[in-house]
Amino acid sequence: AMLTQQWPTAITQDPSCAGKNFRIPASAHPNVEKQGKIFRQSSMLRLWKERHVVVTGDSFMFWYTSPQDQVPEDVIALKKATGVRRDDGYGRSNAFIITTKGAVMPFSAASEAEMEAWLRVIGKGIVRATTTEWDETSDRLEEQQGQE
């Protein structure tokens, strides 16, 4: 069976993604910030589907149907995102959205704690991707404040 992969045009047409191999198995990412289950709302039928998601240190979100998948069904470049925030307008608990210039992508996490964790990781990925020089000290400051 031929596997035809329809990547979102935002990814495939982005010069910074040129030549980057996105056909990475779910279990083979070297630089994982967070991975786990998220529900994603489909754009056409508005159905909620459970997906295995991997957010990488180079600010990409890889979407798989299961952790055993060899190829992602979708990839989101977080530098294309304008924000991530909680949004209760979707009739689902622990819902949040990633916004881009032309779209809103609704998601839902398994619990409030999981949602908070995803918001942190995705937010950090967006900041890292959109600022030219990521400041490591802000990380350390957050950790120190967390310890008080």
PDB file of C-alpha atoms in Angstrom:
ATOM      1  CA  ALA A   1       0.000   0.000   0.000  1.00  0.00           C
ATOM      2  CA  MET A   2       1.361   3.406  -0.939  1.00  0.00           C
ATOM      3  CA  LEU A   3       1.438   5.815   1.951  1.00  0.00           C
ATOM      4  CA  THR A   4       0.569   9.260   0.680  1.00  0.00           C
ATOM      5  CA  GLN A   5       1.227  11.897   3.279  1.00  0.00           C
ATOM      6  CA  GLN A   6      -0.561  15.206   3.037  1.00  0.00           C
ATOM      7  CA  TRP A   7       1.508  17.582   5.145  1.00  0.00           C
ATOM      8  CA  PRO A   8      -0.050  20.924   5.964  1.00  0.00           C
ATOM      9  CA  THR A   9       1.177  23.437   3.384  1.00  0.00           C
ATOM     10  CA  ALA A  10       2.384  25.738   6.162  1.00  0.00           C
ATOM     11  CA  ILE A  11       5.004  23.120   6.984  1.00  0.00           C
ATOM     12  CA  THR A  12       6.032  21.980   3.546  1.00  0.00           C
ATOM     13  CA  GLN A  13       6.312  25.506   2.163  1.00  0.00           C
ATOM     14  CA  ASP A  14       8.251  26.907   5.100  1.00  0.00           C
ATOM     15  CA  PRO A  15      11.878  27.505   4.005  1.00  0.00           C
ATOM     16  CA  SER A  16      13.201  26.659   7.480  1.00  0.00           C
ATOM     17  CA  CYS A  17      11.617  23.206   7.149  1.00  0.00           C
ATOM     18  CA  ALA A  18      13.122  22.528   3.740  1.00  0.00           C
ATOM     19  CA  GLY A  19      14.954  19.236   3.673  1.00  0.00           C
ATOM     20  CA  LYS A  20      13.849  18.357   7.194  1.00  0.00           C
ATOM     21  CA  ASN A  21      12.692  14.788   7.552  1.00  0.00           C
ATOM     22  CA  PHE A  22       9.363  14.635   9.368  1.00  0.00           C
ATOM     23  CA  ARG A  23       8.861  10.915   8.755  1.00  0.00           C
ATOM     24  CA  ILE A  24      10.031  10.016  12.233  1.00  0.00           C
ATOM     25  CA  PRO A  25       8.541   7.105  14.199  1.00  0.00           C
ATOM     26  CA  ALA A  26       6.731   8.174  17.371  1.00  0.00           C
ATOM     27  CA  SER A  27       9.275   6.383  19.548  1.00  0.00           C
ATOM     28  CA  ALA A  28      12.383   7.673  17.740  1.00  0.00           C
ATOM     29  CA  HIS A  29      12.496  11.395  18.600  1.00  0.00           C
ATOM     30  CA  PRO A  30      15.851  12.308  20.170  1.00  0.00           C
ATOM     31  CA  ASN A  31      14.717  15.554  21.771  1.00  0.00           C
ATOM     32  CA  VAL A  32      11.338  15.192  23.493  1.00  0.00           C
ATOM     33  CA  GLU A  33       9.914  18.006  25.633  1.00  0.00           C
ATOM     34  CA  LYS A  34       6.654  16.194  26.314  1.00  0.00           C
ATOM     35  CA  GLN A  35       4.678  13.324  24.859  1.00  0.00           C
ATOM     36  CA  GLY A  36       1.317  11.801  25.622  1.00  0.00           C
ATOM     37  CA  LYS A  37      -2.342  11.632  24.690  1.00  0.00           C
ATOM     38  CA  ILE A  38      -4.389  14.627  23.572  1.00  0.00           C
ATOM     39  CA  PHE A  39      -7.784  14.808  21.938  1.00  0.00           C
ATOM     40  CA  ARG A  40      -7.854  16.903  18.790  1.00  0.00           C
ATOM     41  CA  GLN A  41     -10.954  18.245  17.087  1.00  0.00           C
ATOM     42  CA  SER A  42     -11.104  17.440  13.394  1.00  0.00           C
ATOM     43  CA  SER A  43     -11.569  20.484  11.192  1.00  0.00           C
ATOM     44  CA  MET A  44     -14.272  19.054   8.948  1.00  0.00           C
ATOM     45  CA  LEU A  45     -16.647  17.012  11.112  1.00  0.00           C
ATOM     46  CA  ARG A  46     -15.640  18.521  14.461  1.00  0.00           C
ATOM     47  CA  LEU A  47     -15.117  15.064  15.904  1.00  0.00           C
ATOM     48  CA  TRP A  48     -12.745  14.594  18.834  1.00  0.00           C
ATOM     49  CA  LYS A  49     -10.040  12.046  18.135  1.00  0.00           C
ATOM     50  CA  GLU A  50      -7.444  10.740  20.558  1.00  0.00           C
ATOM     51  CA  ARG A  51      -3.891  11.212  19.343  1.00  0.00           C
ATOM     52  CA  HIS A  52      -0.385  10.511  20.584  1.00  0.00           C
ATOM     53  CA  VAL A  53       1.525  13.795  20.533  1.00  0.00           C
ATOM     54  CA  VAL A  54       5.238  14.518  20.735  1.00  0.00           C
ATOM     55  CA  VAL A  55       6.504  18.077  21.269  1.00  0.00           C
ATOM     56  CA  THR A  56      10.191  18.314  20.372  1.00  0.00           C
ATOM     57  CA  GLY A  57      12.929  20.649  21.566  1.00  0.00           C
ATOM     58  CA  ASP A  58      13.112  22.236  18.121  1.00  0.00           C
ATOM     59  CA  SER A  59       9.495  23.399  18.512  1.00  0.00           C
ATOM     60  CA  PHE A  60       7.537  20.956  16.399  1.00  0.00           C
ATOM     61  CA  MET A  61       4.409  19.071  17.430  1.00  0.00           C
ATOM     62  CA  PHE A  62       4.154  15.604  15.893  1.00  0.00           C
ATOM     63  CA  TRP A  63       0.742  13.919  15.804  1.00  0.00           C
ATOM     64  CA  TYR A  64       0.393  10.144  15.665  1.00  0.00           C
ATOM     65  CA  THR A  65      -2.621   7.862  15.831  1.00  0.00           C
ATOM     66  CA  SER A  66      -0.688   5.683  18.300  1.00  0.00           C
ATOM     67  CA  PRO A  67       2.739   5.552  20.018  1.00  0.00           C
ATOM     68  CA  GLN A  68       3.621   2.638  17.678  1.00  0.00           C
ATOM     69  CA  ASP A  69       3.245   4.720  14.502  1.00  0.00           C
ATOM     70  CA  GLN A  70       6.194   4.972  12.135  1.00  0.00           C
ATOM     71  CA  VAL A  71       5.053   8.184  10.417  1.00  0.00           C
ATOM     72  CA  PRO A  72       3.128  11.114  11.903  1.00  0.00           C
ATOM     73  CA  GLU A  73      -0.240  12.015  10.412  1.00  0.00           C
ATOM     74  CA  ASP A  74       0.452  15.686  11.000  1.00  0.00           C
ATOM     75  CA  VAL A  75       3.175  18.067  12.125  1.00  0.00           C
ATOM     76  CA  ILE A  76       2.693  21.555  13.517  1.00  0.00           C
ATOM     77  CA  ALA A  77       5.560  24.059  13.478  1.00  0.00           C
ATOM     78  CA  LEU A  78       5.128  25.998  16.709  1.00  0.00           C
ATOM     79  CA  LYS A  79       6.811  29.030  15.183  1.00  0.00           C
ATOM     80  CA  LYS A  80       3.698  29.357  13.035  1.00  0.00           C
ATOM     81  CA  ALA A  81       1.581  29.636  16.179  1.00  0.00           C
ATOM     82  CA  THR A  82       0.606  32.970  17.668  1.00  0.00           C
ATOM     83  CA  GLY A  83      -0.453  31.593  21.026  1.00  0.00           C
ATOM     84  CA  VAL A  84      -1.826  28.802  23.170  1.00  0.00           C
ATOM     85  CA  ARG A  85      -4.469  29.169  25.854  1.00  0.00           C
ATOM     86  CA  ARG A  86      -7.236  27.475  27.764  1.00  0.00           C
ATOM     87  CA  ASP A  87     -10.630  27.753  26.095  1.00  0.00           C
ATOM     88  CA  ASP A  88     -13.835  26.421  27.637  1.00  0.00           C
ATOM     89  CA  GLY A  89     -16.003  27.183  24.603  1.00  0.00           C
ATOM     90  CA  TYR A  90     -15.801  23.695  23.098  1.00  0.00           C
ATOM     91  CA  GLY A  91     -18.082  21.736  25.392  1.00  0.00           C
ATOM     92  CA  ARG A  92     -15.173  19.647  26.645  1.00  0.00           C
ATOM     93  CA  SER A  93     -13.279  19.779  29.898  1.00  0.00           C
ATOM     94  CA  ASN A  94      -9.577  20.708  29.868  1.00  0.00           C
ATOM     95  CA  ALA A  95      -9.871  22.196  26.392  1.00  0.00           C
ATOM     96  CA  PHE A  96      -7.231  24.528  24.986  1.00  0.00           C
ATOM     97  CA  ILE A  97      -6.481  26.117  21.648  1.00  0.00           C
ATOM     98  CA  ILE A  98      -3.405  26.834  19.587  1.00  0.00           C
ATOM     99  CA  THR A  99      -3.905  29.901  17.408  1.00  0.00           C
ATOM    100  CA  THR A 100      -2.095  30.634  14.155  1.00  0.00           C
ATOM    101  CA  LYS A 101      -2.541  33.577  11.803  1.00  0.00           C
ATOM    102  CA  GLY A 102      -5.293  31.820   9.882  1.00  0.00           C
ATOM    103  CA  ALA A 103      -6.667  29.165  12.189  1.00  0.00           C
ATOM    104  CA  VAL A 104      -7.683  28.015  15.634  1.00  0.00           C
ATOM    105  CA  MET A 105      -6.884  24.427  16.590  1.00  0.00           C
ATOM    106  CA  PRO A 106      -8.892  23.027  19.513  1.00  0.00           C
ATOM    107  CA  PHE A 107      -7.492  20.313  21.763  1.00  0.00           C
ATOM    108  CA  SER A 108      -8.458  18.642  24.978  1.00  0.00           C
ATOM    109  CA  ALA A 109      -6.273  17.014  27.618  1.00  0.00           C
ATOM    110  CA  ALA A 110      -7.067  14.114  29.934  1.00  0.00           C
ATOM    111  CA  SER A 111      -6.980  16.193  33.131  1.00  0.00           C
ATOM    112  CA  GLU A 112      -6.501  19.738  34.336  1.00  0.00           C
ATOM    113  CA  ALA A 113      -2.916  18.978  35.393  1.00  0.00           C
ATOM    114  CA  GLU A 114      -2.159  17.522  31.961  1.00  0.00           C
ATOM    115  CA  MET A 115      -3.680  20.553  30.271  1.00  0.00           C
ATOM    116  CA  GLU A 116      -1.516  22.888  32.369  1.00  0.00           C
ATOM    117  CA  ALA A 117       1.570  20.854  31.473  1.00  0.00           C
ATOM    118  CA  TRP A 118       0.762  20.966  27.744  1.00  0.00           C
ATOM    119  CA  LEU A 119       0.105  24.728  27.911  1.00  0.00           C
ATOM    120  CA  ARG A 120       3.520  25.238  29.519  1.00  0.00           C
ATOM    121  CA  VAL A 121       5.427  23.062  27.068  1.00  0.00           C
ATOM    122  CA  ILE A 122       3.654  24.366  23.959  1.00  0.00           C
ATOM    123  CA  GLY A 123       3.912  27.973  25.162  1.00  0.00           C
ATOM    124  CA  LYS A 124       7.613  27.524  25.751  1.00  0.00           C
ATOM    125  CA  GLY A 125       7.991  25.966  22.288  1.00  0.00           C
ATOM    126  CA  ILE A 126       6.262  28.950  20.683  1.00  0.00           C
ATOM    127  CA  VAL A 127       8.466  31.438  22.532  1.00  0.00           C
ATOM    128  CA  ARG A 128      11.599  29.483  21.683  1.00  0.00           C
ATOM    129  CA  ALA A 129      10.660  29.278  18.013  1.00  0.00           C
ATOM    130  CA  THR A 130       9.688  32.918  17.643  1.00  0.00           C
ATOM    131  CA  THR A 131      12.577  34.551  19.501  1.00  0.00           C
ATOM    132  CA  THR A 132      15.881  34.398  17.687  1.00  0.00           C
ATOM    133  CA  GLU A 133      17.914  33.726  20.795  1.00  0.00           C
ATOM    134  CA  TRP A 134      16.295  31.595  23.456  1.00  0.00           C
ATOM    135  CA  ASP A 135      17.354  32.734  26.897  1.00  0.00           C
ATOM    136  CA  GLU A 136      18.246  29.758  29.078  1.00  0.00           C
ATOM    137  CA  THR A 137      18.296  31.942  32.204  1.00  0.00           C
ATOM    138  CA  SER A 138      14.515  32.413  32.063  1.00  0.00           C
ATOM    139  CA  ASP A 139      14.245  28.652  32.480  1.00  0.00           C
ATOM    140  CA  ARG A 140      16.456  28.666  35.524  1.00  0.00           C
ATOM    141  CA  LEU A 141      14.622  31.624  37.056  1.00  0.00           C
ATOM    142  CA  GLU A 142      11.318  29.807  36.739  1.00  0.00           C
ATOM    143  CA  GLU A 143      12.808  26.757  38.427  1.00  0.00           C
ATOM    144  CA  GLN A 144      14.194  28.852  41.298  1.00  0.00           C
ATOM    145  CA  GLN A 145      10.861  30.607  41.793  1.00  0.00           C
ATOM    146  CA  GLY A 146       9.162  27.232  41.800  1.00  0.00           C
ATOM    147  CA  GLN A 147      11.359  26.036  44.644  1.00  0.00           C
ATOM    148  CA  GLU A 148      10.514  28.864  47.069  1.00  0.00           C
TER     149      GLU A 148
END
